[in-house]
Amino acid sequence: MTIKDISKTFFAKLAKFQKNTKTSVRDPDSLNVNVRNYAKNKDNGPIVFMKGITCRFGNLIANQNITFDLKKGEIHALLGENGAGKTTLTSLLYGLYQPESGEIYVKGQHAVIRSPSDAINLGIAMVHQHFLLTLAHSVTENIIVGLKSTKGIFLNLDKAEEKILQISKKYGLKIDPKSTVGNLSVGEQQRVEIIKGLYRDVDILILDEPTGMLTPMEEKALFEALRSMVNQGLSIIFITHKLREVMEVSNRITVLRGGNVVGIVKTSETSEDELARMMVGRTVSVNQISQGSISKTTPPTVLEIKNVSALGNSNVLFLKDIRLDLRKGEILGIAGVDGNGQNELAEVIAGLRKVKYGEISMDGRSIANLSPRQIRELGLSYVPEDCLHTGLILEYSIIENLVLDRWYTKPYSNKLFLNKTEMMKFADKIIADFEIKIIELNAPVSSMSGGNLQKIVLGRELSRDSKVLIVHNPTRGLDIGATEYIHKQLIKQKENGVGVLLLSLDLDEILTVSDRIGVIYEGKIIKIVEKQNTDIDQIGLLMGGKAIKT
Amino acid sequence: MKVELQRKRLISFRSCVPFLSGGFAFVVVAIILSLAGVNPIMAYGVMLKGAFGSLHGIADTLVKTTSLLLLGLAVAVAFKCKVWNLGTEGQLYIGALGATLIGISIIGSIPILGIIAMLAAGFVFGGCFALIPAALKVKFGISEIIVTVLLNFVVLLFIAYLLHGPLKDPTTVFNPYSPVIFSESQLPIILPHTRLHAGIIIAALAIIAVYVLLSKTKIGFEIRSVGANIKAARYAGMNVTKSIFVIMGISGGIAGITGAVLVSGVQHLLIEGISPGYGFIAVIIALLGRNNPFGVAIAAFFFAALMSGSEVMYRMLGIPSSLAITLQALVLIFVLIGEIFARLQIHKTENAMKNW
Ligand SMILES: Nc1ncnc2c1ncn2[C@@H]1O[C@H](COP(=O)(O)OP(=O)(O)O)[C@@H](O)[C@H]1O
Ligand SMILES: [Mg+2]
């Protein structure tokens, strides 16, 4: 089954659930009773048992009276939206924070975990969302760093390598101990992090959003390794906010929402839509995303990129011979693993990076190496990847941020002076149109939430009367509701005849909204296909740089 | 809402920080004074009396305020665009040179126009001179901090050369002075029998001009944006290069006006020591005033009072004026500490708010 099918059935089921407002979330307390019962029985008891855990950051309650148990030999998914408290809960188990109240039992023993080294002594390792490896060192050096046995004068690298190879073979985590970490792919670096834990003979592994930056291929390999680990007696806590993944890999699921446990279910007894409802706390309404209508006549091209090459940040040729045409009224999704040239491509189009060779034209006019302002005036809108720091000036008010691209034009200023009244009028309109929640019109936007900040940039860029819209990772870090909102906006733009170039790391997102899909790999667009003619495996292979045999 | 309140409280706390820091500095100097066997209360009393106790004292304080305020504005305005202009001392001298050339020329003998032309010459000379570091920064990426500091020395030596050679008043033999400017181009005294000249009005106008420039005009918006977030400014289509040139021109121009005011209002001729290191105190003043025109005015007044007060303290009690410099340095150190502390607090509340 492809993602497309899954999402289709998902949406259909959701529509049904809209009518059925009664929630069937299982009561976590009744489960606690069970847990308590077998906590007494040490052998069959959970290997980790966290009871009544509360953790605060200032006024914010990140975890509230949470009870969580991990059985030996299971993959237990911790599911929840961004900010639900997943990382916090596992960080407590790993000794990074101390709970305000509550108790932790590991292997039947009451445990006070003050630091990660306490955790490792108890057999617990954690692989973070962001890796903590030193890129200049070898795999082996990264793995043995900090171990007691390495504190002598001489390192016994051979012995360590041998052990690493053993672990690698045992669980199917392919790695070359001698290679330098900086040369490894994201997936390989993750394996190093996992082996780093296993090398310390832990039997409980916490993985925090491990699939975020993997290609579908790498993801598959990871899941296989995880299964092999639990088959050999390890226990795994798997943190994610992706429904598809929990269904695929976990045995049990604890769902968190706003710092509370909203349910604990067996994977075999639940469905994606039940989980979605628990995660969000309401029924998600996603309109059927309109399929790209295939008209017989190809619409005119609004953005044409011909053999463009450009330098990367380290001044070596990074974008190589990019060829791409974006048509009026379509969404062209560009899939790819992070760092394969997405940002460089967007910047080259927007005039923020020099075109070294080649030609770019928008609506028939050459725009290569024009200034960013000239390109914008010719009809470009651009929602950058790092919205917070590139798309906004955080110490400015929402008013100033909304006119950041047009303050110098007619109603907003005259020859010399700014016109605050007109700016305010415009801001009021965008705030209403995009349902932006503000506290104070004149306060710096730095105090607003991520979703609202994203909406400011979106509101500004979509209200330009543009021909081409570039959006780069528009929904990263947003919850389901906000994501859905943004997707609708993109489709509206497309229906208005704008050519939308969607650069995204989220393959699901690309498959949901695009009409055509391209893949970027090592600075090259290696293929562009109609969505009708693709499946996820093919895209996955391409993202990993594997050419397909046809 | 609670968080919002907390935030407001923090912001008002932040504006108190410079005053608290100043207080601390005075306490520390008081301790030093008593260790040296001087009654600190008496010493501060003398200082206060010196700065404000007489018409002359007040006038002297205000004359110093004028120069410090203008130079502080020059530094602050550049910093709004995140450009460090540490060369206001040099730009002041170049401006003073331009003003002197006008003042001793035939134009200087025309009433009113003479003064205006001197100020304009100060602005143009100082501003153009400040474009050198701007160009080096934009074209070659050379740090303006280094260039502006080094150019100060170049200027001081150049002025010394001029005053010992081509520009030297032919009627004097020993003193390296320029000729005196025409009396028509001298700024009028506004408080009779004191040294208080009309330059203070120019300084007040400069505050308003800078405020309007930065917060009401188009170019001001662009400059502020580049200063606040250069990446976002570029992304939004703003012209970073232009902003840097404009702001350095304005900053150097204000410094040049300061030189013109010193020539036209105080010395009436160009000498080597026309600025007793104002350019360096100006950096402290800009920091203390948080680059806000009105904050700069307050800080300038404070430092002017400190300077004229400590001169009197030196004359009356024999306390070395280096103690005044110690006090200035202590104020700066305490302000910086307080600033970091306040910023941390605000950062914390803002984070807390985001999760609300
Ligand atoms: N060190 C911290 N200081 C303050 N707030 C934090 C900190 N870590 C997490 N939070 C807040 O706690 C909440 C839960 O965060 P987290 O556990 O990271 O969620 P998740 O991993 O489910 O996305 C969020 O609102 C987050 O902003
Ligand atoms: Mg997290």
PDB file of N, CA and C and ligand atoms in Angstrom, chain A residues 55-58 60-63 78-91 97 129 208-209 239-241 256 258-259, chain B residues 348 351-352 354-356, ligand 1:
ATOM      1  N   CYS A  55       6.790  17.445  35.827  1.00  0.00           N
ATOM      2  CA  CYS A  55       7.987  18.241  35.579  1.00  0.00           C
ATOM      3  C   CYS A  55       7.568  19.592  35.022  1.00  0.00           C
ATOM      4  N   ARG A  56       8.124  20.619  35.583  1.00  0.00           N
ATOM      5  CA  ARG A  56       7.780  21.986  35.169  1.00  0.00           C
ATOM      6  C   ARG A  56       8.996  22.724  34.651  1.00  0.00           C
ATOM      7  N   PHE A  57       8.759  23.644  33.701  1.00  0.00           N
ATOM      8  CA  PHE A  57       9.772  24.642  33.340  1.00  0.00           C
ATOM      9  C   PHE A  57       9.167  25.990  33.649  1.00  0.00           C
ATOM     10  N   GLY A  58       9.549  26.573  34.752  1.00  0.00           N
ATOM     11  CA  GLY A  58       8.915  27.825  35.157  1.00  0.00           C
ATOM     12  C   GLY A  58       7.447  27.567  35.399  1.00  0.00           C
ATOM     13  N   LEU A  60       5.430  26.591  33.098  1.00  0.00           N
ATOM     14  CA  LEU A  60       4.937  25.625  32.129  1.00  0.00           C
ATOM     15  C   LEU A  60       5.016  24.209  32.681  1.00  0.00           C
ATOM     16  N   ILE A  61       3.905  23.495  32.640  1.00  0.00           N
ATOM     17  CA  ILE A  61       3.937  22.096  33.076  1.00  0.00           C
ATOM     18  C   ILE A  61       4.195  21.241  31.848  1.00  0.00           C
ATOM     19  N   ALA A  62       5.397  20.709  31.756  1.00  0.00           N
ATOM     20  CA  ALA A  62       5.753  19.911  30.583  1.00  0.00           C
ATOM     21  C   ALA A  62       5.244  18.480  30.728  1.00  0.00           C
ATOM     22  N   ASN A  63       5.248  17.977  31.932  1.00  0.00           N
ATOM     23  CA  ASN A  63       4.706  16.639  32.227  1.00  0.00           C
ATOM     24  C   ASN A  63       3.845  16.744  33.473  1.00  0.00           C
ATOM     25  N   LEU A  78       6.096   6.509  22.008  1.00  0.00           N
ATOM     26  CA  LEU A  78       5.608   7.669  22.746  1.00  0.00           C
ATOM     27  C   LEU A  78       5.164   8.657  21.677  1.00  0.00           C
ATOM     28  N   LEU A  79       3.842   8.816  21.545  1.00  0.00           N
ATOM     29  CA  LEU A  79       3.296   9.582  20.432  1.00  0.00           C
ATOM     30  C   LEU A  79       2.703  10.880  20.943  1.00  0.00           C
ATOM     31  N   GLY A  80       2.918  11.952  20.198  1.00  0.00           N
ATOM     32  CA  GLY A  80       2.321  13.222  20.601  1.00  0.00           C
ATOM     33  C   GLY A  80       2.819  14.324  19.688  1.00  0.00           C
ATOM     34  N   GLU A  81       2.078  15.424  19.673  1.00  0.00           N
ATOM     35  CA  GLU A  81       2.484  16.525  18.816  1.00  0.00           C
ATOM     36  C   GLU A  81       3.683  17.241  19.413  1.00  0.00           C
ATOM     37  N   ASN A  82       4.247  18.157  18.638  1.00  0.00           N
ATOM     38  CA  ASN A  82       5.358  18.942  19.153  1.00  0.00           C
ATOM     39  C   ASN A  82       4.947  19.654  20.419  1.00  0.00           C
ATOM     40  N   GLY A  83       5.776  19.550  21.433  1.00  0.00           N
ATOM     41  CA  GLY A  83       5.467  20.234  22.680  1.00  0.00           C
ATOM     42  C   GLY A  83       4.602  19.427  23.620  1.00  0.00           C
ATOM     43  N   ALA A  84       4.300  18.178  23.252  1.00  0.00           N
ATOM     44  CA  ALA A  84       3.437  17.358  24.103  1.00  0.00           C
ATOM     45  C   ALA A  84       4.157  16.916  25.375  1.00  0.00           C
ATOM     46  N   GLY A  85       5.482  16.934  25.337  1.00  0.00           N
ATOM     47  CA  GLY A  85       6.240  16.558  26.528  1.00  0.00           C
ATOM     48  C   GLY A  85       6.973  15.239  26.393  1.00  0.00           C
ATOM     49  N   LYS A  86       7.106  14.751  25.184  1.00  0.00           N
ATOM     50  CA  LYS A  86       7.758  13.459  24.958  1.00  0.00           C
ATOM     51  C   LYS A  86       9.235  13.504  25.323  1.00  0.00           C
ATOM     52  N   THR A  87       9.908  14.494  24.775  1.00  0.00           N
ATOM     53  CA  THR A  87      11.341  14.601  25.047  1.00  0.00           C
ATOM     54  C   THR A  87      11.594  14.823  26.534  1.00  0.00           C
ATOM     55  N   THR A  88      10.758  15.659  27.137  1.00  0.00           N
ATOM     56  CA  THR A  88      10.923  15.923  28.561  1.00  0.00           C
ATOM     57  C   THR A  88      10.802  14.634  29.371  1.00  0.00           C
ATOM     58  N   LEU A  89       9.780  13.846  29.093  1.00  0.00           N
ATOM     59  CA  LEU A  89       9.554  12.624  29.866  1.00  0.00           C
ATOM     60  C   LEU A  89      10.762  11.691  29.773  1.00  0.00           C
ATOM     61  N   THR A  90      11.276  11.511  28.562  1.00  0.00           N
ATOM     62  CA  THR A  90      12.396  10.585  28.420  1.00  0.00           C
ATOM     63  C   THR A  90      13.690  11.198  28.952  1.00  0.00           C
ATOM     64  N   SER A  91      13.777  12.531  28.889  1.00  0.00           N
ATOM     65  CA  SER A  91      14.964  13.172  29.457  1.00  0.00           C
ATOM     66  C   SER A  91      15.025  12.950  30.969  1.00  0.00           C
ATOM     67  N   TYR A  97      16.942  15.941  33.339  1.00  0.00           N
ATOM     68  CA  TYR A  97      16.206  16.802  34.255  1.00  0.00           C
ATOM     69  C   TYR A  97      15.781  15.971  35.459  1.00  0.00           C
ATOM     70  N   GLN A 129      17.403  13.865  19.323  1.00  0.00           N
ATOM     71  CA  GLN A 129      16.952  14.383  18.041  1.00  0.00           C
ATOM     72  C   GLN A 129      18.133  14.928  17.251  1.00  0.00           C
ATOM     73  N   ASP A 208      14.731   9.451  20.211  1.00  0.00           N
ATOM     74  CA  ASP A 208      13.887  10.646  20.125  1.00  0.00           C
ATOM     75  C   ASP A 208      13.736  11.064  18.672  1.00  0.00           C
ATOM     76  N   GLU A 209      12.548  10.921  18.143  1.00  0.00           N
ATOM     77  CA  GLU A 209      12.246  11.260  16.746  1.00  0.00           C
ATOM     78  C   GLU A 209      13.359  10.798  15.802  1.00  0.00           C
ATOM     79  N   ILE A 239      10.175   7.577  20.212  1.00  0.00           N
ATOM     80  CA  ILE A 239       9.409   8.831  20.231  1.00  0.00           C
ATOM     81  C   ILE A 239       9.125   9.296  18.811  1.00  0.00           C
ATOM     82  N   THR A 240       7.897   9.673  18.545  1.00  0.00           N
ATOM     83  CA  THR A 240       7.577  10.173  17.212  1.00  0.00           C
ATOM     84  C   THR A 240       6.284  10.970  17.249  1.00  0.00           C
ATOM     85  N   HIS A 241       6.055  11.740  16.188  1.00  0.00           N
ATOM     86  CA  HIS A 241       4.725  12.341  16.058  1.00  0.00           C
ATOM     87  C   HIS A 241       4.061  11.862  14.769  1.00  0.00           C
ATOM     88  N   LEU A 256       0.648  11.206  24.349  1.00  0.00           N
ATOM     89  CA  LEU A 256       0.730  12.385  25.216  1.00  0.00           C
ATOM     90  C   LEU A 256       0.078  13.572  24.529  1.00  0.00           C
ATOM     91  N   GLY A 258      -0.347  17.792  25.588  1.00  0.00           N
ATOM     92  CA  GLY A 258      -0.225  18.894  26.540  1.00  0.00           C
ATOM     93  C   GLY A 258       0.312  18.460  27.891  1.00  0.00           C
ATOM     94  N   GLY A 259       1.258  17.522  27.882  1.00  0.00           N
ATOM     95  CA  GLY A 259       1.893  17.104  29.123  1.00  0.00           C
ATOM     96  C   GLY A 259       1.138  16.034  29.889  1.00  0.00           C
TER      97      GLY A 259
ATOM     98  N   LYS B 348      14.375  34.832  29.434  1.00  0.00           N
ATOM     99  CA  LYS B 348      13.683  33.762  30.156  1.00  0.00           C
ATOM    100  C   LYS B 348      12.171  33.941  30.086  1.00  0.00           C
ATOM    101  N   ASN B 351      10.726  33.193  26.690  1.00  0.00           N
ATOM    102  CA  ASN B 351      10.615  31.761  26.435  1.00  0.00           C
ATOM    103  C   ASN B 351       9.404  31.190  27.129  1.00  0.00           C
ATOM    104  N   ALA B 352       9.226  31.621  28.365  1.00  0.00           N
ATOM    105  CA  ALA B 352       8.094  31.112  29.128  1.00  0.00           C
ATOM    106  C   ALA B 352       6.788  31.496  28.438  1.00  0.00           C
ATOM    107  N   LYS B 354       6.277  31.947  25.291  1.00  0.00           N
ATOM    108  CA  LYS B 354       6.061  31.236  24.053  1.00  0.00           C
ATOM    109  C   LYS B 354       5.322  29.928  24.308  1.00  0.00           C
ATOM    110  N   ASN B 355       5.582  29.354  25.463  1.00  0.00           N
ATOM    111  CA  ASN B 355       4.964  28.073  25.758  1.00  0.00           C
ATOM    112  C   ASN B 355       3.607  28.247  26.415  1.00  0.00           C
ATOM    113  N   TRP B 356       3.174  29.446  26.538  1.00  0.00           N
ATOM    114  CA  TRP B 356       1.941  29.684  27.275  1.00  0.00           C
ATOM    115  C   TRP B 356       0.748  29.140  26.539  1.00  0.00           C
TER     116      TRP B 356
HETATM  117  N1  LIG C   1      14.583  23.231  28.852  1.00  0.00           N
HETATM  118  C1  LIG C   1      13.361  23.737  28.720  1.00  0.00           C
HETATM  119  N2  LIG C   1      13.051  24.926  29.259  1.00  0.00           N
HETATM  120  C2  LIG C   1      11.801  25.446  29.146  1.00  0.00           C
HETATM  121  N3  LIG C   1      10.790  24.833  28.507  1.00  0.00           N
HETATM  122  C3  LIG C   1      11.030  23.647  27.942  1.00  0.00           C
HETATM  123  C4  LIG C   1      12.320  23.040  28.005  1.00  0.00           C
HETATM  124  N4  LIG C   1      12.274  21.845  27.357  1.00  0.00           N
HETATM  125  C5  LIG C   1      11.011  21.725  26.899  1.00  0.00           C
HETATM  126  N5  LIG C   1      10.268  22.794  27.242  1.00  0.00           N
HETATM  127  C6  LIG C   1       8.856  23.003  26.952  1.00  0.00           C
HETATM  128  O1  LIG C   1       8.157  21.903  27.458  1.00  0.00           O
HETATM  129  C7  LIG C   1       7.130  21.496  26.570  1.00  0.00           C
HETATM  130  C8  LIG C   1       7.322  20.054  26.201  1.00  0.00           C
HETATM  131  O2  LIG C   1       8.493  19.971  25.400  1.00  0.00           O
HETATM  132  P1  LIG C   1       9.063  18.612  24.812  1.00  0.00           P
HETATM  133  O3  LIG C   1       9.150  17.609  25.895  1.00  0.00           O
HETATM  134  O4  LIG C   1      10.328  18.953  24.111  1.00  0.00           O
HETATM  135  O5  LIG C   1       7.960  18.198  23.776  1.00  0.00           O
HETATM  136  P2  LIG C   1       8.027  17.159  22.593  1.00  0.00           P
HETATM  137  O6  LIG C   1       9.311  16.415  22.682  1.00  0.00           O
HETATM  138  O7  LIG C   1       6.819  16.310  22.814  1.00  0.00           O
HETATM  139  O8  LIG C   1       7.910  17.937  21.333  1.00  0.00           O
HETATM  140  C9  LIG C   1       7.194  22.417  25.396  1.00  0.00           C
HETATM  141  O9  LIG C   1       6.215  23.421  25.563  1.00  0.00           O
HETATM  142  C10 LIG C   1       8.586  22.999  25.478  1.00  0.00           C
HETATM  143  O10 LIG C   1       8.630  24.289  24.923  1.00  0.00           O
END
